[in-house]
PDB file of C-alpha atoms in Angstrom:
ATOM      1  CA  MET I 627      -7.724  -3.549 -12.733  1.00  0.00           C
ATOM      2  CA  GLU I 628      -4.893  -2.458 -15.005  1.00  0.00           C
ATOM      3  CA  THR I 629      -2.473   0.439 -15.198  1.00  0.00           C
ATOM      4  CA  GLU I 630       0.012   1.208 -17.936  1.00  0.00           C
ATOM      5  CA  ARG I 631       2.448  -1.459 -16.686  1.00  0.00           C
ATOM      6  CA  LEU I 632       0.603  -3.405 -13.997  1.00  0.00           C
ATOM      7  CA  ILE I 633      -2.234  -5.825 -13.569  1.00  0.00           C
ATOM      8  CA  LEU I 634      -3.725  -5.518 -10.090  1.00  0.00           C
ATOM      9  CA  ARG I 635      -5.713  -8.627  -9.252  1.00  0.00           C
ATOM     10  CA  ARG I 636      -7.051 -10.104  -6.055  1.00  0.00           C
ATOM     11  CA  ILE I 637      -4.572 -12.109  -4.022  1.00  0.00           C
ATOM     12  CA  THR I 638      -5.631 -15.756  -3.815  1.00  0.00           C
ATOM     13  CA  GLU I 639      -4.489 -18.840  -1.918  1.00  0.00           C
ATOM     14  CA  ASP I 640      -2.323 -19.635  -4.951  1.00  0.00           C
ATOM     15  CA  ASP I 641      -0.158 -16.615  -4.073  1.00  0.00           C
ATOM     16  CA  ALA I 642       1.262 -18.240  -0.926  1.00  0.00           C
ATOM     17  CA  ASP I 643       4.657 -18.902  -2.552  1.00  0.00           C
ATOM     18  CA  ASN I 644       4.810 -15.326  -3.865  1.00  0.00           C
ATOM     19  CA  LEU I 645       4.050 -13.947  -0.399  1.00  0.00           C
ATOM     20  CA  VAL I 646       6.665 -16.189   1.222  1.00  0.00           C
ATOM     21  CA  GLU I 647       9.284 -15.026  -1.287  1.00  0.00           C
ATOM     22  CA  LEU I 648       8.353 -11.371  -0.788  1.00  0.00           C
ATOM     23  CA  ASP I 649       8.439 -11.562   3.007  1.00  0.00           C
ATOM     24  CA  SER I 650      11.695 -13.566   2.990  1.00  0.00           C
ATOM     25  CA  ASP I 651      13.763 -10.615   1.776  1.00  0.00           C
ATOM     26  CA  PRO I 652      15.341  -8.826   4.768  1.00  0.00           C
ATOM     27  CA  GLU I 653      15.445  -5.525   2.858  1.00  0.00           C
ATOM     28  CA  VAL I 654      11.732  -5.708   2.029  1.00  0.00           C
ATOM     29  CA  MET I 655      11.004  -6.449   5.697  1.00  0.00           C
ATOM     30  CA  ARG I 656      13.417  -3.852   7.097  1.00  0.00           C
ATOM     31  CA  TYR I 657      10.749  -1.361   8.217  1.00  0.00           C
ATOM     32  CA  LEU I 658       8.119  -4.012   8.965  1.00  0.00           C
ATOM     33  CA  SER I 659       9.891  -6.552  11.159  1.00  0.00           C
ATOM     34  CA  GLY I 660      13.435  -5.270  11.462  1.00  0.00           C
ATOM     35  CA  GLY I 661      14.410  -7.535   8.560  1.00  0.00           C
ATOM     36  CA  GLU I 662      13.026 -10.755  10.016  1.00  0.00           C
ATOM     37  CA  PRO I 663      11.398 -12.941   7.359  1.00  0.00           C
ATOM     38  CA  THR I 664       7.840 -14.156   7.778  1.00  0.00           C
ATOM     39  CA  SER I 665       7.754 -17.942   7.973  1.00  0.00           C
ATOM     40  CA  ARG I 666       5.792 -19.997   5.451  1.00  0.00           C
ATOM     41  CA  GLU I 667       3.738 -21.346   8.353  1.00  0.00           C
ATOM     42  CA  LYS I 668       2.738 -17.832   9.435  1.00  0.00           C
ATOM     43  CA  ILE I 669       1.976 -16.787   5.829  1.00  0.00           C
ATOM     44  CA  VAL I 670      -0.328 -19.792   5.378  1.00  0.00           C
ATOM     45  CA  SER I 671      -1.952 -19.799   8.828  1.00  0.00           C
ATOM     46  CA  GLU I 672      -2.218 -16.061   9.601  1.00  0.00           C
ATOM     47  CA  VAL I 673      -1.224 -13.663   6.817  1.00  0.00           C
ATOM     48  CA  LEU I 674      -3.082 -15.223   3.887  1.00  0.00           C
ATOM     49  CA  PRO I 675      -6.328 -15.800   5.843  1.00  0.00           C
ATOM     50  CA  ARG I 676      -6.240 -12.152   6.996  1.00  0.00           C
ATOM     51  CA  ILE I 677      -5.666 -10.980   3.407  1.00  0.00           C
ATOM     52  CA  LEU I 678      -8.483 -13.196   2.118  1.00  0.00           C
ATOM     53  CA  SER I 679     -10.874 -11.952   4.833  1.00  0.00           C
ATOM     54  CA  TYR I 680     -11.357  -8.744   2.843  1.00  0.00           C
ATOM     55  CA  THR I 681     -14.195  -9.151   0.386  1.00  0.00           C
ATOM     56  CA  GLY I 682     -16.055  -6.804  -1.895  1.00  0.00           C
ATOM     57  CA  ASP I 683     -14.263  -3.995  -3.680  1.00  0.00           C
ATOM     58  CA  GLN I 684     -11.609  -3.423  -1.025  1.00  0.00           C
ATOM     59  CA  GLY I 685      -8.742  -5.719  -0.150  1.00  0.00           C
ATOM     60  CA  PHE I 686      -5.295  -6.893  -1.211  1.00  0.00           C
ATOM     61  CA  PHE I 687      -4.188  -6.902  -4.838  1.00  0.00           C
ATOM     62  CA  ALA I 688      -1.252  -8.754  -6.372  1.00  0.00           C
ATOM     63  CA  ALA I 689       0.870  -6.494  -8.573  1.00  0.00           C
ATOM     64  CA  ILE I 690       1.733  -8.339 -11.782  1.00  0.00           C
ATOM     65  CA  GLU I 691       4.048  -6.781 -14.362  1.00  0.00           C
ATOM     66  CA  LYS I 692       2.158  -6.842 -17.675  1.00  0.00           C
ATOM     67  CA  SER I 693       5.160  -7.443 -19.932  1.00  0.00           C
ATOM     68  CA  THR I 694       6.599 -10.392 -17.956  1.00  0.00           C
ATOM     69  CA  GLU I 695       3.582 -11.574 -15.916  1.00  0.00           C
ATOM     70  CA  GLU I 696       5.944 -11.527 -12.927  1.00  0.00           C
ATOM     71  CA  PHE I 697       4.668 -11.064  -9.360  1.00  0.00           C
ATOM     72  CA  LEU I 698       6.126  -7.771  -8.117  1.00  0.00           C
ATOM     73  CA  GLY I 699       4.388  -7.557  -4.746  1.00  0.00           C
ATOM     74  CA  TRP I 700       1.056  -6.331  -3.508  1.00  0.00           C
ATOM     75  CA  PHE I 701      -1.059  -3.278  -2.776  1.00  0.00           C
ATOM     76  CA  HIS I 702      -3.955  -2.938  -0.423  1.00  0.00           C
ATOM     77  CA  LEU I 703      -6.888  -0.589  -0.304  1.00  0.00           C
ATOM     78  CA  ARG I 704      -8.990  -1.537   2.652  1.00  0.00           C
ATOM     79  CA  ALA I 705     -10.783  -0.136   5.627  1.00  0.00           C
ATOM     80  CA  LYS I 706      -9.353  -1.927   8.624  1.00  0.00           C
ATOM     81  CA  HIS I 707     -11.922  -4.188  10.248  1.00  0.00           C
ATOM     82  CA  GLY I 708     -14.180  -2.013  12.400  1.00  0.00           C
ATOM     83  CA  GLU I 709     -13.160   1.278  10.754  1.00  0.00           C
ATOM     84  CA  PRO I 710     -15.283   3.425   8.398  1.00  0.00           C
ATOM     85  CA  GLU I 711     -15.586   1.905   4.911  1.00  0.00           C
ATOM     86  CA  ASP I 712     -15.256   5.354   3.343  1.00  0.00           C
ATOM     87  CA  GLU I 713     -11.754   5.856   4.817  1.00  0.00           C
ATOM     88  CA  PRO I 714      -9.644   3.051   3.351  1.00  0.00           C
ATOM     89  CA  GLU I 715      -5.960   2.640   4.047  1.00  0.00           C
ATOM     90  CA  LEU I 716      -3.562   2.411   1.111  1.00  0.00           C
ATOM     91  CA  GLY I 717      -0.540   0.149   1.459  1.00  0.00           C
ATOM     92  CA  TYR I 718       2.075  -1.570  -0.684  1.00  0.00           C
ATOM     93  CA  ARG I 719       4.932  -4.032  -0.448  1.00  0.00           C
ATOM     94  CA  LEU I 720       7.067  -4.673  -3.504  1.00  0.00           C
ATOM     95  CA  ARG I 721       9.993  -6.933  -4.319  1.00  0.00           C
ATOM     96  CA  LYS I 722      13.401  -5.271  -4.617  1.00  0.00           C
ATOM     97  CA  ILE I 723      13.430  -5.818  -8.378  1.00  0.00           C
ATOM     98  CA  ALA I 724      10.476  -3.398  -8.578  1.00  0.00           C
ATOM     99  CA  TRP I 725      12.025  -0.663  -6.432  1.00  0.00           C
ATOM    100  CA  GLY I 726      12.855   2.687  -7.987  1.00  0.00           C
ATOM    101  CA  LYS I 727      10.839   2.107 -11.151  1.00  0.00           C
ATOM    102  CA  GLY I 728       7.647   3.976 -10.275  1.00  0.00           C
ATOM    103  CA  TYR I 729       5.503   0.870  -9.734  1.00  0.00           C
ATOM    104  CA  ALA I 730       4.566   1.833  -6.161  1.00  0.00           C
ATOM    105  CA  THR I 731       3.336   5.243  -7.286  1.00  0.00           C
ATOM    106  CA  GLU I 732       1.572   3.816 -10.353  1.00  0.00           C
ATOM    107  CA  GLY I 733      -0.344   1.221  -8.353  1.00  0.00           C
ATOM    108  CA  SER I 734      -1.119   3.686  -5.568  1.00  0.00           C
ATOM    109  CA  VAL I 735      -2.551   6.264  -7.975  1.00  0.00           C
ATOM    110  CA  ALA I 736      -4.771   3.589  -9.561  1.00  0.00           C
ATOM    111  CA  LEU I 737      -6.141   2.474  -6.194  1.00  0.00           C
ATOM    112  CA  ILE I 738      -6.710   6.054  -5.052  1.00  0.00           C
ATOM    113  CA  GLN I 739      -8.657   6.656  -8.276  1.00  0.00           C
ATOM    114  CA  LYS I 740     -10.720   3.529  -7.548  1.00  0.00           C
ATOM    115  CA  ALA I 741     -11.342   4.629  -3.957  1.00  0.00           C
ATOM    116  CA  PHE I 742     -12.776   7.992  -4.917  1.00  0.00           C
ATOM    117  CA  SER I 743     -14.419   7.274  -8.271  1.00  0.00           C
ATOM    118  CA  GLU I 744     -15.875   3.806  -7.596  1.00  0.00           C
ATOM    119  CA  LEU I 745     -16.009   3.240  -3.838  1.00  0.00           C
ATOM    120  CA  GLY I 746     -17.231   6.644  -2.659  1.00  0.00           C
ATOM    121  CA  ALA I 747     -14.288   7.173  -0.315  1.00  0.00           C
ATOM    122  CA  ARG I 748     -14.221  10.354   1.715  1.00  0.00           C
ATOM    123  CA  ARG I 749     -10.549   9.938   2.606  1.00  0.00           C
ATOM    124  CA  VAL I 750      -7.626   7.656   1.703  1.00  0.00           C
ATOM    125  CA  TYR I 751      -4.726   7.424   4.119  1.00  0.00           C
ATOM    126  CA  ALA I 752      -1.395   5.627   4.399  1.00  0.00           C
ATOM    127  CA  GLU I 753       1.139   5.115   7.171  1.00  0.00           C
ATOM    128  CA  ALA I 754       4.861   4.362   7.278  1.00  0.00           C
ATOM    129  CA  LEU I 755       7.717   4.588   9.715  1.00  0.00           C
ATOM    130  CA  ALA I 756       9.069   8.135   9.671  1.00  0.00           C
ATOM    131  CA  VAL I 757      12.511   6.792   8.668  1.00  0.00           C
ATOM    132  CA  ASN I 758      11.067   5.075   5.578  1.00  0.00           C
ATOM    133  CA  ILE I 759      11.742   8.021   3.290  1.00  0.00           C
ATOM    134  CA  THR I 760      11.123   6.008   0.118  1.00  0.00           C
ATOM    135  CA  SER I 761       7.601   5.049   1.162  1.00  0.00           C
ATOM    136  CA  ARG I 762       6.889   8.613   2.226  1.00  0.00           C
ATOM    137  CA  ARG I 763       7.999   9.825  -1.209  1.00  0.00           C
ATOM    138  CA  VAL I 764       5.580   7.386  -2.878  1.00  0.00           C
ATOM    139  CA  MET I 765       2.726   8.741  -0.750  1.00  0.00           C
ATOM    140  CA  GLU I 766       3.588  12.300  -1.741  1.00  0.00           C
ATOM    141  CA  LYS I 767       3.905  11.462  -5.454  1.00  0.00           C
ATOM    142  CA  ALA I 768       0.489   9.774  -5.272  1.00  0.00           C
ATOM    143  CA  GLY I 769      -1.026  13.015  -3.941  1.00  0.00           C
ATOM    144  CA  LEU I 770      -1.221  12.273  -0.216  1.00  0.00           C
ATOM    145  CA  ARG I 771      -0.147  14.929   2.278  1.00  0.00           C
ATOM    146  CA  TYR I 772       1.420  14.607   5.724  1.00  0.00           C
ATOM    147  CA  VAL I 773      -1.125  14.734   8.556  1.00  0.00           C
ATOM    148  CA  ARG I 774       0.561  13.648  11.768  1.00  0.00           C
ATOM    149  CA  SER I 775       3.195  11.574  13.515  1.00  0.00           C
ATOM    150  CA  PHE I 776       2.633   9.124  16.328  1.00  0.00           C
ATOM    151  CA  HIS I 777       4.772   6.680  18.249  1.00  0.00           C
ATOM    152  CA  VAL I 778       4.710   2.900  18.261  1.00  0.00           C
ATOM    153  CA  ASP I 779       6.558   0.454  20.480  1.00  0.00           C
ATOM    154  CA  ARG I 780       8.555  -1.615  17.969  1.00  0.00           C
ATOM    155  CA  PRO I 781      12.100  -1.819  19.396  1.00  0.00           C
ATOM    156  CA  GLU I 782      12.970  -4.652  16.972  1.00  0.00           C
ATOM    157  CA  ILE I 783      12.776  -2.181  14.070  1.00  0.00           C
ATOM    158  CA  PRO I 784      15.701   0.261  13.819  1.00  0.00           C
ATOM    159  CA  GLY I 785      14.404   3.814  13.455  1.00  0.00           C
ATOM    160  CA  SER I 786      10.963   3.068  14.902  1.00  0.00           C
ATOM    161  CA  GLU I 787      11.751   5.341  17.829  1.00  0.00           C
ATOM    162  CA  GLN I 788      11.205   8.218  15.364  1.00  0.00           C
ATOM    163  CA  GLY I 789       7.570   7.165  15.083  1.00  0.00           C
ATOM    164  CA  VAL I 790       5.048   6.571  12.342  1.00  0.00           C
ATOM    165  CA  VAL I 791       3.770   9.183   9.905  1.00  0.00           C
ATOM    166  CA  GLU I 792       0.266   9.347   8.505  1.00  0.00           C
ATOM    167  CA  TYR I 793      -0.537  10.845   5.115  1.00  0.00           C
ATOM    168  CA  GLU I 794      -3.978  11.403   3.613  1.00  0.00           C
ATOM    169  CA  LEU I 795      -5.854  12.583   0.571  1.00  0.00           C
ATOM    170  CA  LEU I 796      -9.368  13.933   1.070  1.00  0.00           C
ATOM    171  CA  ARG I 797     -12.023  13.663  -1.622  1.00  0.00           C
ATOM    172  CA  ALA I 798     -12.203  17.451  -2.087  1.00  0.00           C
ATOM    173  CA  ASP I 799      -8.429  17.642  -2.563  1.00  0.00           C
ATOM    174  CA  TRP I 800      -8.485  14.716  -5.014  1.00  0.00           C
ATOM    175  CA  GLU I 801     -11.225  16.451  -7.015  1.00  0.00           C
ATOM    176  CA  SER I 802      -9.166  19.667  -7.097  1.00  0.00           C
ATOM    177  CA  LEU I 803      -6.092  17.751  -8.282  1.00  0.00           C
ATOM    178  CA  ARG I 804      -8.128  16.159 -11.073  1.00  0.00           C
ATOM    179  CA  ARG I 805      -9.476  19.521 -12.229  1.00  0.00           C
ATOM    180  CA  GLY I 806      -6.010  21.035 -12.263  1.00  0.00           C
ATOM    181  CA  PRO I 807      -5.137  24.649 -11.576  1.00  0.00           C
ATOM    182  CA  GLN I 808      -8.025  27.055 -11.940  1.00  0.00           C
ATOM    183  CA  ALA I 809      -7.503  30.265 -13.863  1.00  0.00           C
ATOM    184  CA  PRO I 810      -7.866  33.375 -11.728  1.00  0.00           C
ATOM    185  CA  GLY I 811     -11.040  35.046 -12.432  1.00  0.00           C
TER     186      GLY I 811
END
């Protein structure tokens, strides 16, 4: 799948080094592990197998910058194991060099389009720590709307005591957004 500036392709075993580099940046991991890097051993033995367990049209996609062919991070569009296939979760994790350039929104919009137009999704949702304002802004720019907050027990992550927020976009709302404003009549 391609966007204006990105190639979104399936993550493969060959991406292990990219994933290790991504998860080694304390700023990238700030709202995920309190800044703790993910070890190579854990990437290879746990993270990558979990990523590769998603088959079919949903799963994890490496974000490659078209102009440089550089790995920028990843996106996922996947129903969590055991959850309804027509309600996939959207997620993203990008390297710092990609922050603030619109890549997260661009990739998210492309995967939302795929979810509704190709996969028959009824709903797409995303979650982030309430304190992760940047991620929340991406969700909003991609068309998702705030639904609820809930609490998690993650004392190792500063700000987690403020809870997690869930955003969603329903098929009917996505269709309305695509049609644009309707003239009064």
